[in-house]
XYZ file of C-alpha atoms in Angstrom:
656
model
C 0.000 0.000 0.000
C 1.426 3.376 -0.927
C 0.645 7.007 -1.264
C 1.319 9.386 -4.119
C 4.586 10.408 -5.720
C 6.492 13.056 -3.811
C 6.657 16.505 -5.344
C 9.549 18.880 -5.604
C 10.300 21.317 -2.847
C 11.699 24.771 -3.173
C 14.089 24.032 -0.296
C 16.070 21.305 -2.034
C 16.011 18.332 -4.407
C 13.287 15.720 -4.029
C 13.421 12.171 -5.320
C 10.703 10.035 -6.828
C 9.069 7.652 -4.450
C 5.952 6.730 -2.537
C 5.062 6.751 1.113
C 4.916 2.977 1.513
C 3.265 0.984 4.261
C 6.602 -0.795 4.744
C 8.426 2.383 5.699
C 5.581 3.482 7.994
C 5.549 0.165 9.872
C 9.349 0.023 9.994
C 9.594 3.512 11.466
C 6.829 2.744 13.964
C 8.682 -0.343 15.217
C 11.984 1.539 15.417
C 10.351 4.423 17.253
C 9.549 2.007 20.080
C 13.048 2.820 21.287
C 11.458 5.999 22.602
C 9.202 3.910 24.875
C 12.241 2.998 26.955
C 13.273 6.600 27.516
C 9.707 7.777 28.098
C 8.831 4.973 30.494
C 11.821 5.781 32.661
C 11.094 9.515 32.615
C 7.539 8.870 33.777
C 8.112 6.051 36.247
C 10.897 7.615 38.335
C 9.017 10.524 39.885
C 6.068 8.345 40.874
C 8.239 5.651 42.432
C 10.250 8.193 44.441
C 7.007 9.494 45.967
C 5.828 6.016 47.060
C 6.167 5.561 50.816
C 7.147 1.833 50.798
C 9.961 2.629 48.330
C 11.219 5.513 50.486
C 11.020 3.453 53.689
C 13.107 0.655 52.148
C 15.783 2.668 50.349
C 15.593 6.279 51.584
C 14.302 6.279 55.195
C 15.836 9.707 55.835
C 13.701 11.243 53.082
C 10.597 9.477 54.404
C 11.205 10.838 57.887
C 11.766 14.336 56.477
C 8.595 14.096 54.368
C 6.516 13.118 57.424
C 8.014 15.808 59.640
C 5.172 18.115 60.665
C 7.268 20.197 63.076
C 7.772 22.958 60.514
C 11.564 22.767 60.810
C 11.801 21.914 57.135
C 10.382 24.144 54.406
C 7.731 22.562 52.197
C 10.115 23.239 49.301
C 12.844 21.084 50.910
C 10.919 17.957 51.914
C 12.562 15.802 49.222
C 15.999 17.458 49.136
C 18.339 14.448 49.324
C 21.445 13.824 47.208
C 21.144 10.023 47.299
C 17.536 10.209 46.123
C 18.480 12.431 43.204
C 21.413 10.111 42.407
C 18.869 7.303 41.961
C 17.234 9.374 39.231
C 20.276 11.007 37.680
C 22.709 8.058 37.563
C 20.835 6.707 34.532
C 21.557 9.819 32.506
C 25.243 9.905 33.386
C 25.482 6.288 32.209
C 23.576 7.192 29.023
C 26.065 9.994 28.360
C 29.007 7.575 28.557
C 27.187 4.913 26.510
C 26.415 7.379 23.705
C 30.094 7.529 22.727
C 30.364 3.732 22.498
C 27.031 3.672 20.682
C 28.438 6.028 18.034
C 31.035 3.402 17.035
C 28.529 0.537 17.196
C 26.019 2.437 15.085
C 28.600 3.237 12.430
C 30.325 -0.181 12.249
C 27.466 -2.620 12.910
C 24.462 -0.601 11.767
C 21.552 1.243 13.327
C 19.434 -1.832 14.150
C 22.324 -3.504 16.036
C 22.513 -0.463 18.321
C 18.763 -0.586 18.894
C 18.954 -4.269 19.871
C 21.852 -3.576 22.252
C 19.880 -0.729 23.821
C 16.845 -2.943 24.362
C 18.997 -5.679 25.937
C 20.692 -3.287 28.382
C 17.322 -1.819 29.368
C 15.816 -5.283 29.886
C 18.518 -6.355 32.348
C 18.410 -2.990 34.142
C 14.627 -3.113 34.567
C 14.771 -6.622 36.024
C 17.526 -5.609 38.466
C 15.462 -2.634 39.627
C 12.296 -4.695 39.986
C 14.057 -7.292 42.174
C 16.337 -4.841 44.013
C 17.031 -5.631 47.689
C 19.523 -2.842 48.416
C 20.545 0.573 47.137
C 23.603 -0.836 45.314
C 21.453 -3.175 43.236
C 19.105 -0.281 42.517
C 21.890 2.008 41.255
C 23.526 -0.741 39.126
C 20.153 -1.364 37.513
C 19.810 2.360 36.825
C 23.238 2.414 35.176
C 22.267 -0.464 32.859
C 19.023 1.334 32.043
C 21.207 4.327 31.153
C 23.268 2.253 28.740
C 20.019 1.178 27.069
C 18.771 4.761 26.776
C 22.149 5.926 25.436
C 22.202 3.305 22.672
C 18.561 3.831 21.668
C 18.691 7.617 21.688
C 21.818 7.452 19.533
C 20.464 5.079 16.893
C 16.683 5.540 16.664
C 16.452 9.213 15.524
C 19.234 8.583 12.997
C 17.458 5.456 11.732
C 14.162 7.303 11.325
C 15.705 10.267 9.486
C 17.560 7.976 7.061
C 14.550 5.756 6.326
C 11.961 8.491 5.875
C 11.262 10.371 2.625
C 12.158 14.047 3.026
C 8.516 15.074 2.561
C 7.402 13.342 5.767
C 10.736 13.015 7.573
C 9.591 15.337 10.347
C 6.426 13.373 11.064
C 8.122 9.960 11.012
C 11.069 11.118 13.101
C 8.655 12.549 15.646
C 7.358 9.032 16.113
C 10.321 8.734 18.494
C 9.055 11.634 20.606
C 5.509 10.279 20.376
C 6.703 6.981 21.832
C 8.524 8.883 24.576
C 5.276 10.615 25.531
C 3.311 7.352 25.375
C 5.944 5.796 27.629
C 5.588 8.681 30.092
C 1.791 8.430 30.091
C 1.870 4.654 30.498
C 4.301 4.977 33.404
C 2.101 7.581 35.106
C -0.967 5.357 34.795
C 0.922 2.348 36.177
C 2.205 4.434 39.099
C -1.331 5.581 39.863
C -2.599 2.007 40.184
C 0.439 0.590 42.012
C 0.996 3.455 44.461
C -1.182 1.914 47.194
C 0.348 -1.578 46.934
C 3.041 -2.577 49.417
C 5.417 -3.637 46.643
C 3.888 -1.476 43.933
C 7.230 0.129 43.235
C 8.612 -3.271 42.169
C 5.813 -3.635 39.628
C 6.382 -0.094 38.318
C 10.134 -0.572 37.888
C 9.918 -4.160 36.611
C 7.360 -3.436 33.876
C 10.132 -1.473 32.145
C 11.211 -4.900 30.837
C 8.116 -5.015 28.590
C 9.067 -2.204 26.137
C 12.638 -3.518 26.208
C 11.487 -6.980 25.086
C 9.302 -5.423 22.371
C 12.273 -3.469 21.004
C 14.612 -6.486 21.077
C 12.101 -8.608 19.159
C 11.145 -5.787 16.796
C 14.768 -5.025 15.875
C 15.137 -8.566 14.466
C 12.472 -7.811 11.847
C 13.766 -4.376 10.847
C 15.861 -3.782 7.776
C 18.863 -1.510 8.165
C 18.926 1.865 6.422
C 20.359 2.145 2.887
C 22.817 4.757 4.183
C 24.165 2.358 6.803
C 24.346 -0.571 4.384
C 26.291 1.474 1.818
C 28.564 2.713 4.607
C 29.379 -0.938 5.412
C 29.887 -1.960 1.746
C 26.525 -3.703 1.165
C 25.571 -1.808 -2.002
C 23.327 -4.449 -3.580
C 21.336 -4.907 -0.408
C 21.176 -1.154 0.030
C 19.635 -0.635 -3.408
C 17.013 -3.330 -2.798
C 16.178 -1.770 0.568
C 15.877 1.677 -1.019
C 13.514 0.293 -3.669
C 11.454 -1.384 -0.953
C 11.071 1.690 1.246
C 10.390 4.034 -1.692
C 7.964 1.617 -3.390
C 9.449 2.044 -6.895
C 12.184 0.357 -8.958
C 13.808 3.514 -10.337
C 15.815 4.861 -7.396
C 19.030 5.375 -9.353
C 19.311 9.124 -8.716
C 18.840 8.912 -4.963
C 20.965 5.761 -4.740
C 23.841 7.435 -6.572
C 23.652 10.436 -4.253
C 23.843 8.101 -1.264
C 26.890 6.377 -2.755
C 28.569 9.720 -3.459
C 27.905 10.845 0.099
C 29.310 7.576 1.419
C 32.447 7.888 -0.712
C 33.039 11.380 0.642
C 32.421 10.098 4.151
C 35.023 7.333 3.768
C 37.679 9.964 3.167
C 37.043 11.154 6.691
C 39.233 9.019 8.950
C 38.290 10.727 12.189
C 34.616 11.831 12.298
C 35.015 13.240 15.823
C 37.936 15.395 14.723
C 36.184 16.266 11.482
C 33.016 17.632 13.097
C 35.138 20.235 14.892
C 36.318 21.681 11.565
C 35.062 25.094 10.510
C 32.896 23.771 7.667
C 30.856 21.683 10.154
C 30.441 24.504 12.669
C 26.640 24.788 12.089
C 26.113 21.064 12.702
C 28.295 21.018 15.829
C 26.567 24.137 17.158
C 23.048 22.760 16.792
C 23.950 19.234 17.922
C 25.314 20.837 21.110
C 23.017 23.775 21.819
C 19.633 22.258 20.937
C 19.890 19.435 23.513
C 21.408 21.929 25.989
C 18.479 24.303 25.561
C 16.006 21.398 25.518
C 16.923 20.508 29.091
C 16.961 24.128 30.243
C 13.330 24.574 29.238
C 12.747 22.930 32.624
C 10.594 20.145 31.169
C 12.329 17.405 33.122
C 11.394 19.196 36.319
C 7.851 18.182 35.386
C 8.594 14.785 33.841
C 11.029 13.472 36.488
C 9.408 14.814 39.575
C 5.792 15.578 38.692
C 4.312 13.592 41.614
C 6.966 14.955 43.988
C 6.393 18.496 42.707
C 2.600 18.277 42.950
C 2.848 16.753 46.420
C 5.219 19.548 47.443
C 2.638 22.069 46.223
C -0.033 20.604 48.479
C -1.708 17.996 46.267
C -2.524 14.751 48.078
C -0.768 11.497 47.141
C -3.462 10.205 44.759
C -4.149 13.718 43.476
C -0.475 14.273 42.666
C -0.263 10.997 40.729
C -3.491 11.742 38.866
C -2.149 15.201 37.987
C 0.885 13.447 36.495
C -1.418 11.245 34.424
C -3.211 14.361 33.143
C 0.044 16.117 32.160
C 1.226 12.868 30.544
C -1.979 12.689 28.494
C -1.545 16.297 27.375
C 2.016 15.422 26.388
C 0.824 12.633 24.078
C -1.963 14.663 22.446
C 0.276 17.685 21.876
C 2.939 15.500 20.263
C 0.365 14.461 17.650
C -0.077 18.171 16.905
C 3.611 18.410 15.987
C 3.445 15.239 13.885
C 0.668 16.711 11.734
C 2.143 20.229 11.500
C 5.937 19.918 11.381
C 6.121 19.049 7.671
C 3.372 21.516 6.767
C 4.447 24.634 8.648
C 8.101 23.817 9.271
C 10.401 23.495 12.265
C 11.089 27.141 13.020
C 7.513 28.274 13.640
C 7.012 25.414 16.128
C 10.216 26.362 17.956
C 9.115 29.990 18.260
C 5.468 29.426 19.217
C 6.484 26.839 21.779
C 9.064 29.165 23.310
C 6.587 32.027 23.749
C 3.930 29.756 25.267
C 6.404 28.086 27.659
C 7.686 31.479 28.844
C 4.184 32.755 29.637
C 3.226 29.565 31.482
C 6.429 29.502 33.558
C 5.936 33.116 34.656
C 2.304 32.428 35.631
C 3.131 29.211 37.519
C 6.063 30.820 39.336
C 3.926 33.799 40.303
C 1.072 31.611 41.603
C 3.458 29.592 43.771
C 5.144 32.788 44.999
C 1.810 34.275 46.065
C 0.647 31.122 47.861
C 3.876 29.736 49.327
C 6.107 32.815 49.438
C 9.664 32.157 50.605
C 8.643 30.253 53.734
C 7.183 27.317 51.828
C 4.016 27.407 53.913
C 0.612 27.498 52.302
C -1.773 25.510 50.126
C -3.945 25.884 47.050
C -7.711 25.896 47.017
C -9.398 23.439 44.655
C -9.929 26.157 42.023
C -6.361 27.455 42.357
C -4.934 23.933 42.107
C -6.896 23.328 38.895
C -5.707 26.654 37.482
C -2.102 25.756 38.319
C -2.559 22.370 36.672
C -4.002 24.068 33.569
C -0.929 26.271 33.104
C 1.432 23.360 33.742
C -0.470 21.387 31.089
C -0.255 24.357 28.696
C 3.488 24.447 29.324
C 3.827 20.687 28.714
C 1.779 21.015 25.499
C 4.023 23.814 24.222
C 7.125 21.707 24.853
C 5.527 18.592 23.360
C 4.911 20.194 19.961
C 8.151 22.195 19.832
C 11.389 21.629 21.729
C 10.501 18.051 22.686
C 10.284 16.367 19.265
C 12.377 18.967 17.415
C 15.212 18.422 19.878
C 15.580 14.930 18.404
C 14.512 15.648 14.829
C 16.738 18.600 13.952
C 20.131 17.197 15.077
C 19.380 13.889 13.341
C 18.597 15.505 9.973
C 21.189 18.283 9.637
C 24.427 16.248 9.591
C 25.942 14.842 6.408
C 26.912 11.165 6.477
C 30.588 11.653 7.326
C 29.753 13.311 10.657
C 26.263 11.917 11.287
C 27.198 9.362 13.951
C 29.453 11.873 15.711
C 26.764 14.556 15.503
C 24.057 12.309 16.926
C 26.405 11.071 19.662
C 27.117 14.701 20.545
C 23.379 15.384 20.667
C 22.733 12.415 22.964
C 25.778 13.141 25.146
C 24.861 16.787 25.716
C 21.228 15.826 26.282
C 22.146 13.181 28.851
C 24.746 15.417 30.536
C 22.232 18.162 31.214
C 19.431 15.688 31.935
C 21.769 14.246 34.588
C 22.619 17.720 35.890
C 18.981 18.830 36.126
C 17.946 15.542 37.738
C 20.786 15.780 40.256
C 20.241 19.366 41.355
C 16.498 19.938 40.880
C 15.353 19.083 44.399
C 18.174 21.186 45.855
C 17.301 24.049 43.486
C 13.634 23.775 44.486
C 14.682 23.952 48.132
C 16.923 27.009 47.603
C 15.330 28.918 44.717
C 11.762 28.008 45.675
C 9.278 29.629 43.245
C 12.232 31.388 41.591
C 13.070 28.084 39.886
C 10.347 28.723 37.304
C 11.682 32.226 36.608
C 15.174 30.719 36.246
C 14.017 28.408 33.449
C 11.870 31.174 31.903
C 15.030 33.273 31.463
C 16.645 30.479 29.454
C 13.505 30.092 27.321
C 13.914 33.758 26.303
C 17.549 33.169 25.305
C 16.867 29.983 23.333
C 13.939 31.569 21.471
C 16.153 34.489 20.404
C 18.796 31.949 19.330
C 16.275 30.205 17.055
C 15.128 33.530 15.546
C 18.668 34.502 14.610
C 20.492 31.301 13.769
C 18.135 28.482 12.810
C 17.400 28.053 9.087
C 14.258 26.186 8.025
C 15.087 22.536 7.198
C 11.582 21.459 6.195
C 11.359 19.290 3.024
C 15.129 19.334 2.449
C 16.574 15.896 1.548
C 18.971 14.817 4.258
C 21.938 14.614 1.854
C 21.182 18.097 0.466
C 21.213 19.869 3.824
C 24.476 21.696 3.112
C 22.591 24.069 0.781
C 20.581 25.318 3.763
C 23.720 26.481 5.550
C 25.090 28.121 2.403
C 21.985 30.279 2.060
C 21.827 31.382 5.718
C 23.075 34.890 6.569
C 25.289 33.724 9.446
C 26.370 30.180 8.598
C 27.277 31.043 5.001
C 30.650 32.360 6.138
C 31.525 28.891 7.430
C 30.336 26.803 4.487
C 29.672 28.975 1.434
C 33.331 29.640 0.776
C 34.137 25.937 0.954
C 33.763 24.592 -2.580
C 34.798 21.027 -3.355
C 36.050 20.653 -6.948
C 37.020 17.429 -8.670
C 40.588 17.942 -7.385
C 39.105 18.495 -3.889
C 40.904 21.798 -3.364
C 39.225 24.151 -0.890
C 38.694 27.718 -2.072
C 38.218 30.182 0.758
C 36.368 33.473 0.034
C 36.707 36.780 1.840
C 34.418 37.804 4.749
C 31.925 40.607 4.232
C 32.183 43.631 6.534
C 28.995 44.253 8.462
C 27.267 47.607 8.572
C 23.543 47.021 8.946
C 21.228 44.033 9.101
C 22.438 40.765 7.692
C 23.653 42.178 4.387
C 25.818 44.946 5.841
C 24.417 47.460 3.347
C 22.318 50.481 4.133
C 22.267 53.809 5.929
C 20.075 55.788 8.342
C 18.018 58.829 7.478
C 18.531 61.917 9.659
C 15.368 61.172 11.694
C 16.247 57.487 12.081
C 19.765 58.366 13.197
C 18.433 60.754 15.824
C 15.960 58.116 17.040
C 18.757 55.571 17.272
C 20.885 58.067 19.186
C 17.985 58.713 21.591
C 17.641 55.045 22.501
C 21.404 54.627 22.858
C 21.425 57.625 25.221
C 18.497 56.135 27.163
C 20.420 52.881 27.486
C 23.576 54.678 28.665
C 21.527 56.722 31.156
C 19.902 53.578 32.575
C 23.301 51.974 33.043
C 24.784 55.173 34.508
C 22.223 55.400 37.314
C 22.021 51.660 38.047
C 24.515 48.949 37.242
C 27.376 51.372 36.588
C 27.760 53.010 40.023
C 26.040 50.200 41.951
C 28.518 47.709 40.518
C 31.173 49.473 42.628
C 29.030 50.621 45.558
C 27.367 47.345 46.540
C 30.480 45.113 46.693
C 32.267 47.790 48.741
C 29.515 48.052 51.388
C 28.339 44.485 51.898
C 31.556 42.933 53.230
C 32.378 42.912 56.951
C 35.830 44.116 57.984
C 37.531 40.722 58.110
C 36.789 39.993 54.414
C 36.457 43.514 53.029
C 39.833 43.697 51.283
C 39.443 40.197 49.843
C 35.906 40.967 48.673
C 36.910 44.176 46.953
C 39.899 42.481 45.334
C 37.548 39.783 44.013
C 35.206 42.453 42.660
C 38.031 44.253 40.842
C 39.578 41.025 39.536
C 36.297 39.695 38.109
C 35.460 43.127 36.658
C 38.818 43.396 34.921
C 38.732 39.789 33.716
C 35.391 40.197 31.952
C 36.211 43.728 30.781
C 39.249 42.202 29.100
C 37.179 39.308 27.692
C 34.457 41.563 26.255
C 37.027 43.980 24.821
C 38.874 41.081 23.236
C 35.899 39.422 21.549
C 33.434 42.275 20.976
C 34.433 43.184 17.418
C 34.435 39.509 16.439
C 30.995 39.089 18.030
C 29.738 42.161 16.186
C 31.039 40.733 12.922
C 29.385 37.361 13.475
C 26.238 38.184 15.433
C 25.550 41.494 13.661
C 22.350 43.074 15.042
C 21.896 39.944 17.150
C 24.494 41.209 19.611
C 21.864 43.519 21.098
C 19.531 40.553 21.666
C 22.451 38.563 23.110
C 23.088 41.145 25.823
C 19.351 41.737 26.316
C 18.976 38.076 27.239
C 21.586 38.474 29.962
C 19.865 41.623 31.211
C 16.711 39.510 31.745
C 18.700 36.944 33.758
C 20.528 39.482 35.915
C 17.306 41.384 36.634
C 15.668 38.143 37.810
C 18.780 37.517 39.920
C 18.393 40.909 41.625
C 14.682 40.330 42.289
C 15.360 36.988 43.955
C 18.706 37.369 45.711
C 19.572 41.015 46.397
C 18.403 42.438 49.751
C 18.033 46.209 50.146
C 21.168 47.687 51.787
C 20.057 51.324 51.856
C 20.626 53.120 55.201
C 22.223 50.012 56.749
C 25.480 50.819 58.638
C 28.331 49.002 56.981
C 29.204 47.064 60.148
C 25.553 46.016 60.587
C 25.253 44.499 57.120
C 25.223 40.971 58.512
C 21.661 41.554 59.747
C 20.536 42.076 56.143
C 21.744 38.624 55.141
C 20.199 37.048 58.253
C 16.779 38.379 57.337
C 16.912 37.360 53.664
C 14.947 34.253 52.619
C 17.885 32.650 50.790
C 21.067 33.909 52.469
C 19.848 33.282 56.021
C 20.786 29.601 55.801
C 24.432 30.615 55.272
C 24.846 33.316 57.915
C 22.175 32.851 60.591
C 24.461 30.672 62.751
C 27.367 33.128 62.771
C 27.609 35.486 65.747
C 30.362 38.057 66.280
C 31.038 38.762 69.965
C 32.519 41.910 71.517
C 36.155 40.843 71.141
C 35.468 40.312 67.422
C 36.136 36.590 67.456
C 33.912 34.613 65.127
C 31.897 32.047 67.028
C 30.165 29.327 65.016
């Protein structure tokens, strides 16, 4: 069964071919690798909120959770490094595994990596389900991490190589869809097992089911034509290409794949190669997209949804049901991206999602601030709890049709064959590194930043949205082997790739860089009125700095330090000031050349972050005698935990 012949796209060459049932089923089976990742994301938060699990493995957390004395802030009930290590150890293991998976994927094929991932996950799930001590639990988590690392390395690459360019976005997003289904399934299982004495064993052990499905399914998958050509199986590759395209005449596309493979074979060191200037766009996006994906704050919801909802005053069953609701929204919203990504493109989804996430994070943070303040005491009414849940669901929906699926799609489709495995490994490694970091520090951040945590992530959403506006070219409908043309036509990336022309003698011709005056072209001039308007806003900016950060940058550090550390504090202030003055002076002209008008947005993003920092962490020091400054820190919601136990007696000895 097949669809119609694909049509040409204005973004790049298109090949003849049909959307066959074979390729749809194949991609669906391969996408089951996402079930593993999604199931773990969803199951962990629910299990860590189950009392029998906490009693057996984390009795200190259980005691802290049940403490009604008020000694512990509501924000800090679950702040425990060992508990977060249970969650985060998987992602550190996945980071390490991704580098080994890169070699396996390249030398043995994409399906071999998927099978290995399923096998690792199977053993890890069984170890967790039968765990009798914390060591067994952590070892199981590490094996689960190896499984996630191998699957996240191979599955998106497999999907992008199998899919026709016309529907590559939709098929690749099958991976994200399976992640969301895994999360939803895990939330439902947690809801029904939460009241069982050994319910946590069932929740953790059921992870073996998607692992078995993937192991069995990988036996029936064919490998991608790209991978088969890469390993010298040209005849088999052509037959596979004919099968997935549904036509016999695939000569043009097949020859392009062979040419790409021949070029790739000349690259002896793909890891070294991807660091070259001509691959700077690919390395940038394979690094920054997964970095930004984690700093949306989504894993705060996905890892710890039950813990978070319980912290915010939801009951045990209510918190788990809220997780089920957000998981359901996640699945439905992912279908939105599947049906729109190839119609409207990647960039519009990135931008809409960023705006919606920012609004929701500000609203949620503000609601928690009003109800819980900095003390962590308070509760939501039924109506307020439902309103909070609505905005969290709106946030999850925005992520699910933008940064969630696109974070896997874009890095998998932008790399040419010679750096594809290295690019995808970089994507997985960065993703797992920051997933590990967020998982490890979230509960501590919640304890210390309190409601400010949502504003923290909102600041990064602003930065990443500006990054997409300036630097991301639309990749919709571009054949995966023709992606280089996208970089050549982009205002910023053209300087890295457009002057690299490969002739038959493979000599590289380097062109000259264009001086920048205005916009992206560097051509233009201001009228007299426009120049005066520009001058007005520059003067307004200078004035704002001159009555705020300029003088206060010297005043505040000089007045906040007590006598015993005053000279050291001021020296630190001067040293840091001079260091970054030097750094900015050294790189500014280069930044202006490369970022062009975007340099204003770059600094504006940091202004947002530093303003949020002042709101949350700077106490008013006006009219406070310099030797009495310690009282300011003692009365501040955050700094009090550092200084409240320090008393200076009359002979100026410090007593702790």
